[in-house]
Coordinates of C-alpha atoms in Angstrom, one line a residue:
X206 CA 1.8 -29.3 7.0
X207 CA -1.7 -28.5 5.4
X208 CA -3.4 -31.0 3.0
X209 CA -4.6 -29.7 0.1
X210 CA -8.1 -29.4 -0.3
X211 CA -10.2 -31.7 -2.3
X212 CA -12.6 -31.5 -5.0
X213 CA -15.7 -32.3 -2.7
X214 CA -14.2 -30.0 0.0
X215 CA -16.4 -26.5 0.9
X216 CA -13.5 -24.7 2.2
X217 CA -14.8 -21.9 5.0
X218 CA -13.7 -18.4 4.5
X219 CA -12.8 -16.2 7.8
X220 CA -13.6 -12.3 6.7
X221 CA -11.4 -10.3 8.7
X222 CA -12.8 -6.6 9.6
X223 CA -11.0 -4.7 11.8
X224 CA -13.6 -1.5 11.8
X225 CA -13.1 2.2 14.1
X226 CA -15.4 5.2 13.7
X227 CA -16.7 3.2 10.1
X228 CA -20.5 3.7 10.8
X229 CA -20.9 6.1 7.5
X230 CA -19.5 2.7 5.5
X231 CA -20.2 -0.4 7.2
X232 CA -23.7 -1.3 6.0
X233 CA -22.4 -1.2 2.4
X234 CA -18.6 -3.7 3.9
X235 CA -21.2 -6.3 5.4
X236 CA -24.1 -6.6 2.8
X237 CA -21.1 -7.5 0.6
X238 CA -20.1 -10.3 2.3
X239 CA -23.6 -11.1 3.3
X240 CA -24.8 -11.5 -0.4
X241 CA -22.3 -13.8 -1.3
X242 CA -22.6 -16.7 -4.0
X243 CA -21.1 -19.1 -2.2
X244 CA -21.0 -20.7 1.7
X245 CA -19.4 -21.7 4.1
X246 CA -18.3 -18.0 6.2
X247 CA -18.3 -16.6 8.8
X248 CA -17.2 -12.7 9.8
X249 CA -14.7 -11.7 12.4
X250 CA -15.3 -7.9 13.2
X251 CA -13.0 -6.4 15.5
X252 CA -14.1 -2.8 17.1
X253 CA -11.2 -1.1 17.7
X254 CA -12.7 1.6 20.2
X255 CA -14.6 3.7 17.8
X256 CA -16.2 6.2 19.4
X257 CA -19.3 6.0 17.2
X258 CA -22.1 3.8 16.4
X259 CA -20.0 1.1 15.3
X260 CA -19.7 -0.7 17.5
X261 CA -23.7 -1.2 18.0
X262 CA -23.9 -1.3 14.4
X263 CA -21.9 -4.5 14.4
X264 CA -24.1 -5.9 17.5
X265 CA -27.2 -5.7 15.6
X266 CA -25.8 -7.6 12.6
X267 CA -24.2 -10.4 15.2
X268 CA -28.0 -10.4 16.7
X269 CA -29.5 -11.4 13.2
X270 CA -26.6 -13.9 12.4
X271 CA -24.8 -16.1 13.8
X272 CA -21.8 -15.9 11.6
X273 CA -21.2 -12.6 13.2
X274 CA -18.4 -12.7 15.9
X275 CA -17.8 -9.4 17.1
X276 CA -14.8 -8.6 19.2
X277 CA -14.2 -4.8 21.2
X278 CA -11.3 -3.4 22.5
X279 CA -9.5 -0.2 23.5
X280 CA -8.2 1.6 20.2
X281 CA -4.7 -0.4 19.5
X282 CA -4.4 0.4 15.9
X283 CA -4.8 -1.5 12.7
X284 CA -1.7 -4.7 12.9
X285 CA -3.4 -5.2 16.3
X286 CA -7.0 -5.5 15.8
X287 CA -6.1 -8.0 12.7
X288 CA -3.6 -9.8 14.9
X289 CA -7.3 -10.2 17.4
X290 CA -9.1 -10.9 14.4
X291 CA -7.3 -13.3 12.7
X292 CA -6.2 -15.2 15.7
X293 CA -9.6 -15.9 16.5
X294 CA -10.6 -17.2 12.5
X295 CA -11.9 -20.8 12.3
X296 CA -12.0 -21.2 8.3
X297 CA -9.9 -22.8 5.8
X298 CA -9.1 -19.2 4.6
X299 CA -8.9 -16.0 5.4
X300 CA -10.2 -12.9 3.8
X301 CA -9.3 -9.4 5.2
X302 CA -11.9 -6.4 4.2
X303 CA -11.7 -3.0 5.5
X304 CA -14.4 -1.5 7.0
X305 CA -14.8 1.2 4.3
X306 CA -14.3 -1.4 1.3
X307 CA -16.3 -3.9 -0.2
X308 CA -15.9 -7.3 -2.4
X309 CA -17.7 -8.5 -5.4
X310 CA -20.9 -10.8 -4.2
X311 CA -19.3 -13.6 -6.3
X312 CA -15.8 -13.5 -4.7
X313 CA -15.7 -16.8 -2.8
X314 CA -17.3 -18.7 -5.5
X315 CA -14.8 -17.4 -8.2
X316 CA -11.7 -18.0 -6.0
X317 CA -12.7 -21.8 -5.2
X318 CA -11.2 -23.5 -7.7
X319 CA -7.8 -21.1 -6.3
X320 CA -8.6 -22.6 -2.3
X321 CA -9.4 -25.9 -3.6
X322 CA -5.7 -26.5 -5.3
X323 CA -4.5 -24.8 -1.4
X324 CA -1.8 -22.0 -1.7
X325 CA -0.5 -20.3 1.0
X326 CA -1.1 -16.9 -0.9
X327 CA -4.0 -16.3 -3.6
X328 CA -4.1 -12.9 -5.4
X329 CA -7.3 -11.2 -6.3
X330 CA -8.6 -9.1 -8.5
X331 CA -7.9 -5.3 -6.8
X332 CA -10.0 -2.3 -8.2
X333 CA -9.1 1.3 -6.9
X334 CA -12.8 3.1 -6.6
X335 CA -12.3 6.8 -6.6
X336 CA -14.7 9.9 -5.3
X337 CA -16.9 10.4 -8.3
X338 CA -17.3 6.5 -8.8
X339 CA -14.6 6.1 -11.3
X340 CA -13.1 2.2 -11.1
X341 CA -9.5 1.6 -11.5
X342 CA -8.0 -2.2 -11.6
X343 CA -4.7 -2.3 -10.0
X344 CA -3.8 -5.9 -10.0
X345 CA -0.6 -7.0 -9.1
X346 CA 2.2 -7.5 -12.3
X347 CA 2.3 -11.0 -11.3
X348 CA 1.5 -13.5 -13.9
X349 CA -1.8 -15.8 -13.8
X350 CA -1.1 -19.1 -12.4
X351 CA 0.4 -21.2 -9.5
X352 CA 3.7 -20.8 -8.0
X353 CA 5.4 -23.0 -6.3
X354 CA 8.3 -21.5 -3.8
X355 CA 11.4 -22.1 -6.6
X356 CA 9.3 -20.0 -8.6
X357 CA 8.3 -17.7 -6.0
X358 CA 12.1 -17.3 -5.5
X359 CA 13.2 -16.0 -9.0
X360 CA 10.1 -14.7 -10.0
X361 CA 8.6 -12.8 -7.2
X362 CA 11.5 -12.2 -4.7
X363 CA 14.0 -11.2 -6.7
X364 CA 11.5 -8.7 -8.5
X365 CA 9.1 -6.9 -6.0
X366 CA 10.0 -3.3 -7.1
X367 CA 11.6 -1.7 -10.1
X368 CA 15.5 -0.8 -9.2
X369 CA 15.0 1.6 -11.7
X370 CA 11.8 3.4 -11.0
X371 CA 11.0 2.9 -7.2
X372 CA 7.2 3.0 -7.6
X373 CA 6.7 0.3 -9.8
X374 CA 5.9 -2.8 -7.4
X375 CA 5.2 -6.1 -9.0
X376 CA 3.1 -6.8 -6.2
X377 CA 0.6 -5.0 -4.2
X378 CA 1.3 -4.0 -0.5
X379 CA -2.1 -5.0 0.3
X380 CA -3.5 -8.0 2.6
X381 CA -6.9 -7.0 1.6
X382 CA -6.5 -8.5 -2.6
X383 CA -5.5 -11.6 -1.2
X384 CA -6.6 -15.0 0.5
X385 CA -4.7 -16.3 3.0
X386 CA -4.0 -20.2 4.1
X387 CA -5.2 -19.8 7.8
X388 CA -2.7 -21.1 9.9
X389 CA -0.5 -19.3 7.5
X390 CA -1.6 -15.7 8.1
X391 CA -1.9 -16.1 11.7
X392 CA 1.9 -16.8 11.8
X393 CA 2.8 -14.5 9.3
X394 CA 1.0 -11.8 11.0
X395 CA 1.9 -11.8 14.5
X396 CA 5.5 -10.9 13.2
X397 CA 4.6 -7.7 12.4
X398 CA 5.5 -4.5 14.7
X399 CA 2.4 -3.2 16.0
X400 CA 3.6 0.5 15.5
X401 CA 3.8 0.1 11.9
X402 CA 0.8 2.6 10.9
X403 CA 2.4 3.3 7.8
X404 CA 3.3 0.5 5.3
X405 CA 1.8 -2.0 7.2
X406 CA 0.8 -4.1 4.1
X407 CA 4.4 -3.6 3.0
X408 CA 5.5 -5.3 5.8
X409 CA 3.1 -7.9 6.3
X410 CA 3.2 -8.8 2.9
X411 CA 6.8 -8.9 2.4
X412 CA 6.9 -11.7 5.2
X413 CA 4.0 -13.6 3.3
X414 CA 5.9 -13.8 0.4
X415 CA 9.1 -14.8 2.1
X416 CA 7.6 -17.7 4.2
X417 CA 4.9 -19.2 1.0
X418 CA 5.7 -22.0 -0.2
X419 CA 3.1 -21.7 -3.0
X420 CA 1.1 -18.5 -4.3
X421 CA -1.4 -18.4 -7.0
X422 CA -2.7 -15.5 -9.1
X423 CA -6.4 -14.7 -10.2
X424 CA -7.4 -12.2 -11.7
X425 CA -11.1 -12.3 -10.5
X426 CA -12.8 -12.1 -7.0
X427 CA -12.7 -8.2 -7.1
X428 CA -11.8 -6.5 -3.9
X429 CA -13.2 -2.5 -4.0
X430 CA -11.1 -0.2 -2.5
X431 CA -12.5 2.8 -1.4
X432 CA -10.0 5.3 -0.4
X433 CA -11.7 7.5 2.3
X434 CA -9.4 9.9 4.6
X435 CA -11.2 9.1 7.8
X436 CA -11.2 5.3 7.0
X437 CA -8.8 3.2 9.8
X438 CA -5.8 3.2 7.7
X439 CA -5.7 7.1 7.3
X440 CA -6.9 8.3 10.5
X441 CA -4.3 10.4 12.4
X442 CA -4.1 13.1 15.2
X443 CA -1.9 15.6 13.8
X444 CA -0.4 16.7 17.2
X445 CA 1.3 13.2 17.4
X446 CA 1.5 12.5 13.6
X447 CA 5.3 13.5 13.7
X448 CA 5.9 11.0 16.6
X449 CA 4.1 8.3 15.1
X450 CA 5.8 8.6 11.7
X451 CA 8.8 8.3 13.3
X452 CA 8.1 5.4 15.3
X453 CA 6.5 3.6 12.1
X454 CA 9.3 4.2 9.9
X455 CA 11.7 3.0 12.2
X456 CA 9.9 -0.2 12.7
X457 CA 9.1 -0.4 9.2
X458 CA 12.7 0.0 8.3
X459 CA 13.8 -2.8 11.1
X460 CA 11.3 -5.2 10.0
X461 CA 12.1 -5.5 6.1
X462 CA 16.1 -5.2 7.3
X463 CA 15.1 -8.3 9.5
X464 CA 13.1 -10.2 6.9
X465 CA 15.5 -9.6 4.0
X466 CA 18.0 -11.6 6.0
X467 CA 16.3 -14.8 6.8
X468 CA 16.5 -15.6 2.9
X469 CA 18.5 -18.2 1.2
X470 CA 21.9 -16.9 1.2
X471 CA 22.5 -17.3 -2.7
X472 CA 20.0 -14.5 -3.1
X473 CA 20.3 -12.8 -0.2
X474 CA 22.1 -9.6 -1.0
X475 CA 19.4 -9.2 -4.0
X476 CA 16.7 -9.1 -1.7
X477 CA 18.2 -7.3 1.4
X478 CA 18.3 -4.9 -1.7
X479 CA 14.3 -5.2 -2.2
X480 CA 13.9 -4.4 1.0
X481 CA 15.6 -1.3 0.8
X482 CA 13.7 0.0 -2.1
X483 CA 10.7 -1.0 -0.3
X484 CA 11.4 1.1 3.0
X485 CA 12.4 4.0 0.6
X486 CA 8.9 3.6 -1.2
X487 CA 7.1 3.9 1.7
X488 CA 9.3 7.1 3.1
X489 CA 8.9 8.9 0.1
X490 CA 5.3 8.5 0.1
X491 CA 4.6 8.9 3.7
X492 CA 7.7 10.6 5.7
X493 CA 9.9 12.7 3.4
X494 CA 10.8 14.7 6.1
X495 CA 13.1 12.4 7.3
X496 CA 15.2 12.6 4.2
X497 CA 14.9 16.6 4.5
X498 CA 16.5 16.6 7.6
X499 CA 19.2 15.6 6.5
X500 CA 19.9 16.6 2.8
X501 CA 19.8 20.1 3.7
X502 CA 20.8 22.4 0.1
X503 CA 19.3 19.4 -2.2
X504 CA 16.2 18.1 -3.0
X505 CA 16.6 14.3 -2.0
X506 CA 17.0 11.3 -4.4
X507 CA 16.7 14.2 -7.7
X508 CA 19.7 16.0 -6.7
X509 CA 18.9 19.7 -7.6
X510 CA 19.7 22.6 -5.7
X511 CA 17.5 23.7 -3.3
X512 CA 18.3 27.1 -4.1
X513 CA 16.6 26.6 -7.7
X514 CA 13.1 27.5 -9.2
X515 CA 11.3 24.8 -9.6
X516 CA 8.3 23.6 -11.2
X517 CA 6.9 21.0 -9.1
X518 CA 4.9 18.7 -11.6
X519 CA 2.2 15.9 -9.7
X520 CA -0.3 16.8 -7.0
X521 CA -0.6 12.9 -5.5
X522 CA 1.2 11.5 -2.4
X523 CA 4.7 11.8 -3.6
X524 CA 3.9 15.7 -4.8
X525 CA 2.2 16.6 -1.3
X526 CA 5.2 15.3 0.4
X527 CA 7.7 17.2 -1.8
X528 CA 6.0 20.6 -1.5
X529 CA 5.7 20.2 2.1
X530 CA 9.4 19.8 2.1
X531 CA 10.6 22.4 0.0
X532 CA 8.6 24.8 0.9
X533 CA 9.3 24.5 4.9
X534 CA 12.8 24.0 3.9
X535 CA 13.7 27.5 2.1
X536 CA 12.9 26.0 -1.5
X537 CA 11.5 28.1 -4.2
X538 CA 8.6 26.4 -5.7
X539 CA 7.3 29.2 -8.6
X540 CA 4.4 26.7 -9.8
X541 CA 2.6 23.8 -8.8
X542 CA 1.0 21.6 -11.3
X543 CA -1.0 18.6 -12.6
X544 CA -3.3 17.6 -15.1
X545 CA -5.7 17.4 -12.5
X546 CA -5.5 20.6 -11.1
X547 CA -9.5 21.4 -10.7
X548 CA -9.7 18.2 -8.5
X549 CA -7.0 18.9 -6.8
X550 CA -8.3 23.1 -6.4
X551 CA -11.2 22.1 -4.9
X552 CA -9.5 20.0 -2.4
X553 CA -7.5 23.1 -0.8
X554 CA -4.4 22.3 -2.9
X555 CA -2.6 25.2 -4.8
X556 CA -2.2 23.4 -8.5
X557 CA -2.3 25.5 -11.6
X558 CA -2.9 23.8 -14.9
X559 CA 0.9 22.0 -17.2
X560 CA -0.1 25.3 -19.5
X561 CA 1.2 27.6 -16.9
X562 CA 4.7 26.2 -17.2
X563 CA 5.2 28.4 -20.5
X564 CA 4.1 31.5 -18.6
X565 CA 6.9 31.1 -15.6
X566 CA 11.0 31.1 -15.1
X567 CA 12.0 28.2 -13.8
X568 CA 15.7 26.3 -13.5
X569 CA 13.9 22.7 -13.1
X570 CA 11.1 20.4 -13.3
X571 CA 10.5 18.1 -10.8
X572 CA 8.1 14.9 -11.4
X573 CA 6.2 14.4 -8.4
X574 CA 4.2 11.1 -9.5
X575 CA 4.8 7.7 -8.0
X576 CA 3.8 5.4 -10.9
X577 CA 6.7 5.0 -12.9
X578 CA 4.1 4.8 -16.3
X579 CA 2.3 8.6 -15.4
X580 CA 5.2 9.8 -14.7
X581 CA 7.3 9.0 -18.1
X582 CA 4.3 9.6 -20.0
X583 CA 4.0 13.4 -18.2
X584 CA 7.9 13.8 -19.1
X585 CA 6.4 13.0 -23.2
X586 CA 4.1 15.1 -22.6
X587 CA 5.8 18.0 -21.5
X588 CA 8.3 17.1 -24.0
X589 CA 6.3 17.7 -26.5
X590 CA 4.5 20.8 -25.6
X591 CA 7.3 22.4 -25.1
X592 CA 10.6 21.0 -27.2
X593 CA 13.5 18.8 -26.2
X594 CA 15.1 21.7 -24.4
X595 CA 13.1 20.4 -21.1
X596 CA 15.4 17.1 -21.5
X597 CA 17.7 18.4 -19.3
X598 CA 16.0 20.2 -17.0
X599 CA 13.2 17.7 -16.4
X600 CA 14.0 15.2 -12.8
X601 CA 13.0 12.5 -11.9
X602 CA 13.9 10.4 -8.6
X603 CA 17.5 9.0 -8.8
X604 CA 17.8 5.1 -7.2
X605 CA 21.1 5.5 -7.5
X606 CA 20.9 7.7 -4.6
X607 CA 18.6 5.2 -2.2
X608 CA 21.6 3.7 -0.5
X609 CA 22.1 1.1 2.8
X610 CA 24.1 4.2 3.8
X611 CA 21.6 6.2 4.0
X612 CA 19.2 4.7 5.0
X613 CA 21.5 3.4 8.0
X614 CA 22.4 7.5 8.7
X615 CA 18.1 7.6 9.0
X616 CA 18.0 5.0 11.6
X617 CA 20.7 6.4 13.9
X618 CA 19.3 9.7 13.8
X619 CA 15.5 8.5 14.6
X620 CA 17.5 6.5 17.1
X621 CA 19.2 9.8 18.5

């Protein structure tokens, strides 16, 4: 077992980038990590066959520095290139960074005193930057401070996602806000399916947490996400995206099944229930088809008719993925809408204005927004706009209905 680190101890950080096709971003990724506050690093860049300048990009750097260690490779995806990465990391920790992110230039230094008392796991600081440079922090629900693993058992395991509201996670499916004990994430991470392109931090994070025997929350050492649609985790080539969805769900499914089995077993059935939750989370948001296929005349988990006029309310993942469905699937959608309906205009998307709903017949209201806290505050909003009639005839998702059943009638038909 690890010994934790001392005072006088200047524990090395391993930055972990896996980077393909990134040349528009990766001068901003590395003078991030370049310009930090505090040493001992070194960077781990893994080119997963871009077919741009990256990968020269990344020798010119490694020619200047000789913290640079840069690794190329046929494309294999994102779990493989960090499995490369990270297998090769030398430091006491290890950071992961996206080649399209960035970290605050005092992130090592903050999170010493976090390395120094040596948990497996520490949580970061996570701010969401969006398109016109508006800054988001979207930390994880955990409290600040150190956990050891009875705590991490009743306070963390037992509580990863809302039963009640699907979308509210207590922690973040994403490697990228945290630090990682070396050894730690290399073993952690090889157990993860390399064909999981979708919820891949889901699953890798869901085996962190299971295996830690200590975590520790900070809420400082900002990680900048930058959500690009051409960055690694988003790229796709729509004539296999059907294929590959399938293949990712079903591993996805198999892996948290899997993990949510190894626990204690006085808690077992609680978290095998996490689990679940957590592979419909990622389905809803990524693959809804699957459920379409086999719903047929309802609108899976809200139970209304497919047959009805609806008002589809939320333009974000979840809304995307429901008017794909209903409309391909003989659904009558007669308007589409969110407060942020310019944005969402100018990005192709047919979304009227919430003050069209008073112009248009409609049998139901469907909320279309993941985050349990926008979506109940729409639902007020709407409420009061328009009178407590829309009680009734406003839906949101139903957990009742994400069973083990079903889920288990998904497998065997991806199976088929």
């Amino acid at each position: 077992m690890e010994a934790n680190l001392t005072q006088e101890v200047q524990p090395k950080v391993s930055f972990v980038i896996p980077a393909y096709n990134a040349e528009k971003y990766l001068d901003r990724c590395l003078q991030s990590i370049l310009g930090q506050t505090y040493q001992p690093w070194e960077i781990i860049c893994v080119d997963d066959g871009s077919t741009d300048s990256t990968g020269n990009l990344l020798e010119e750097y490694a020619s200047c520095d000789h913290r640079f260690r840069i690794i190329h490779q046929k494309n294999g995806g994102l779990v493989y290139a960090r499995k490369v990465g990270v297998a090769k990391a030398t430091g006491d920790y290890v950071s992961y960074v996206d080649a399209d992110d960035e970290i605050s230039l005092t992130r090592c230094e903050e999170l010493l005193p976090e390395m120094r008392r040596g948990a497996d796991i520490i949580f970061t600081d996570f701010v969401q930057v969006y398109g016109d440079g508006y800054q988001q922090k979207q930390n994880s629900g955990l409290t600040e401070g150190f956990y050891d693993r009875l705590s991490i058992e009743k306070k963390v395991l037992l509580n990863l996602i809302d039963e009640k509201y699907v979308f509210r996670q207590l922690v973040r499916n994403s490697l990228c806000g945290c630090l990682f004990k070396t050894k730690f994430i290399q073993m952690c991470q090889m157990k993860v399916d390399n064909s999981i392109s979708i919820g891949e931090g889901c699953a890798a994070m869901v085996t962190c947490l299971l295996a830690a025997q200590s975590l520790s929350v900070a809420h400082k050492g900002a990680y900048y996400y930058y959500k690009n649609n051409d960055s690694m985790c988003h790229q796709v080539n729509r004539g296999a995206e059907l294929l590959r969805q399938r293949q990712s769900s079903m591993a996805l499914i198999n892996h948290l099944q899997g993990e949510g089995r190894l626990v204690p077993s006085e808690f077992q059935k609680n978290v095998e229930r996490q689990m679940i939750l957590l592979a419909y989370n990622n389905i809803l948001l990524h693959d809804y088809e699957l459920f379409g296929e086999m719903e047929g005349k309802t609108i899976f988990p809200y139970g209304v008719p497919m047959a009805a006029k609806i008002v589809l309310y939320g333009a974000g993942s979840l809304g995307v993925q429901l008017y794909r469905f209903i409309s391909t699937h003989g659904g009558h959608i007669v308007l589409w809408s969110d407060r942020s309906y310019k944005k969402h205009r100018a990005a192709g998307l047919n979304v009227d204005s919430p003050e069209k709903i008073g112009e248009v017949e409609y049998d139901y209201i469907l909320m279309g927004i993941g985050q349990y806290e926008l979506a109940a505050g729409a639902r007020e909003e709407l409420i009061s706009a328009y009178g407590k009639k829309l009680n009734n005839k406003i839906k949101l998702l139903n957990p009742a209905e994400l069973t083990s059943d079903r889920l288990r009638i998904i497998l065997d038909r991806m199976r088929a």
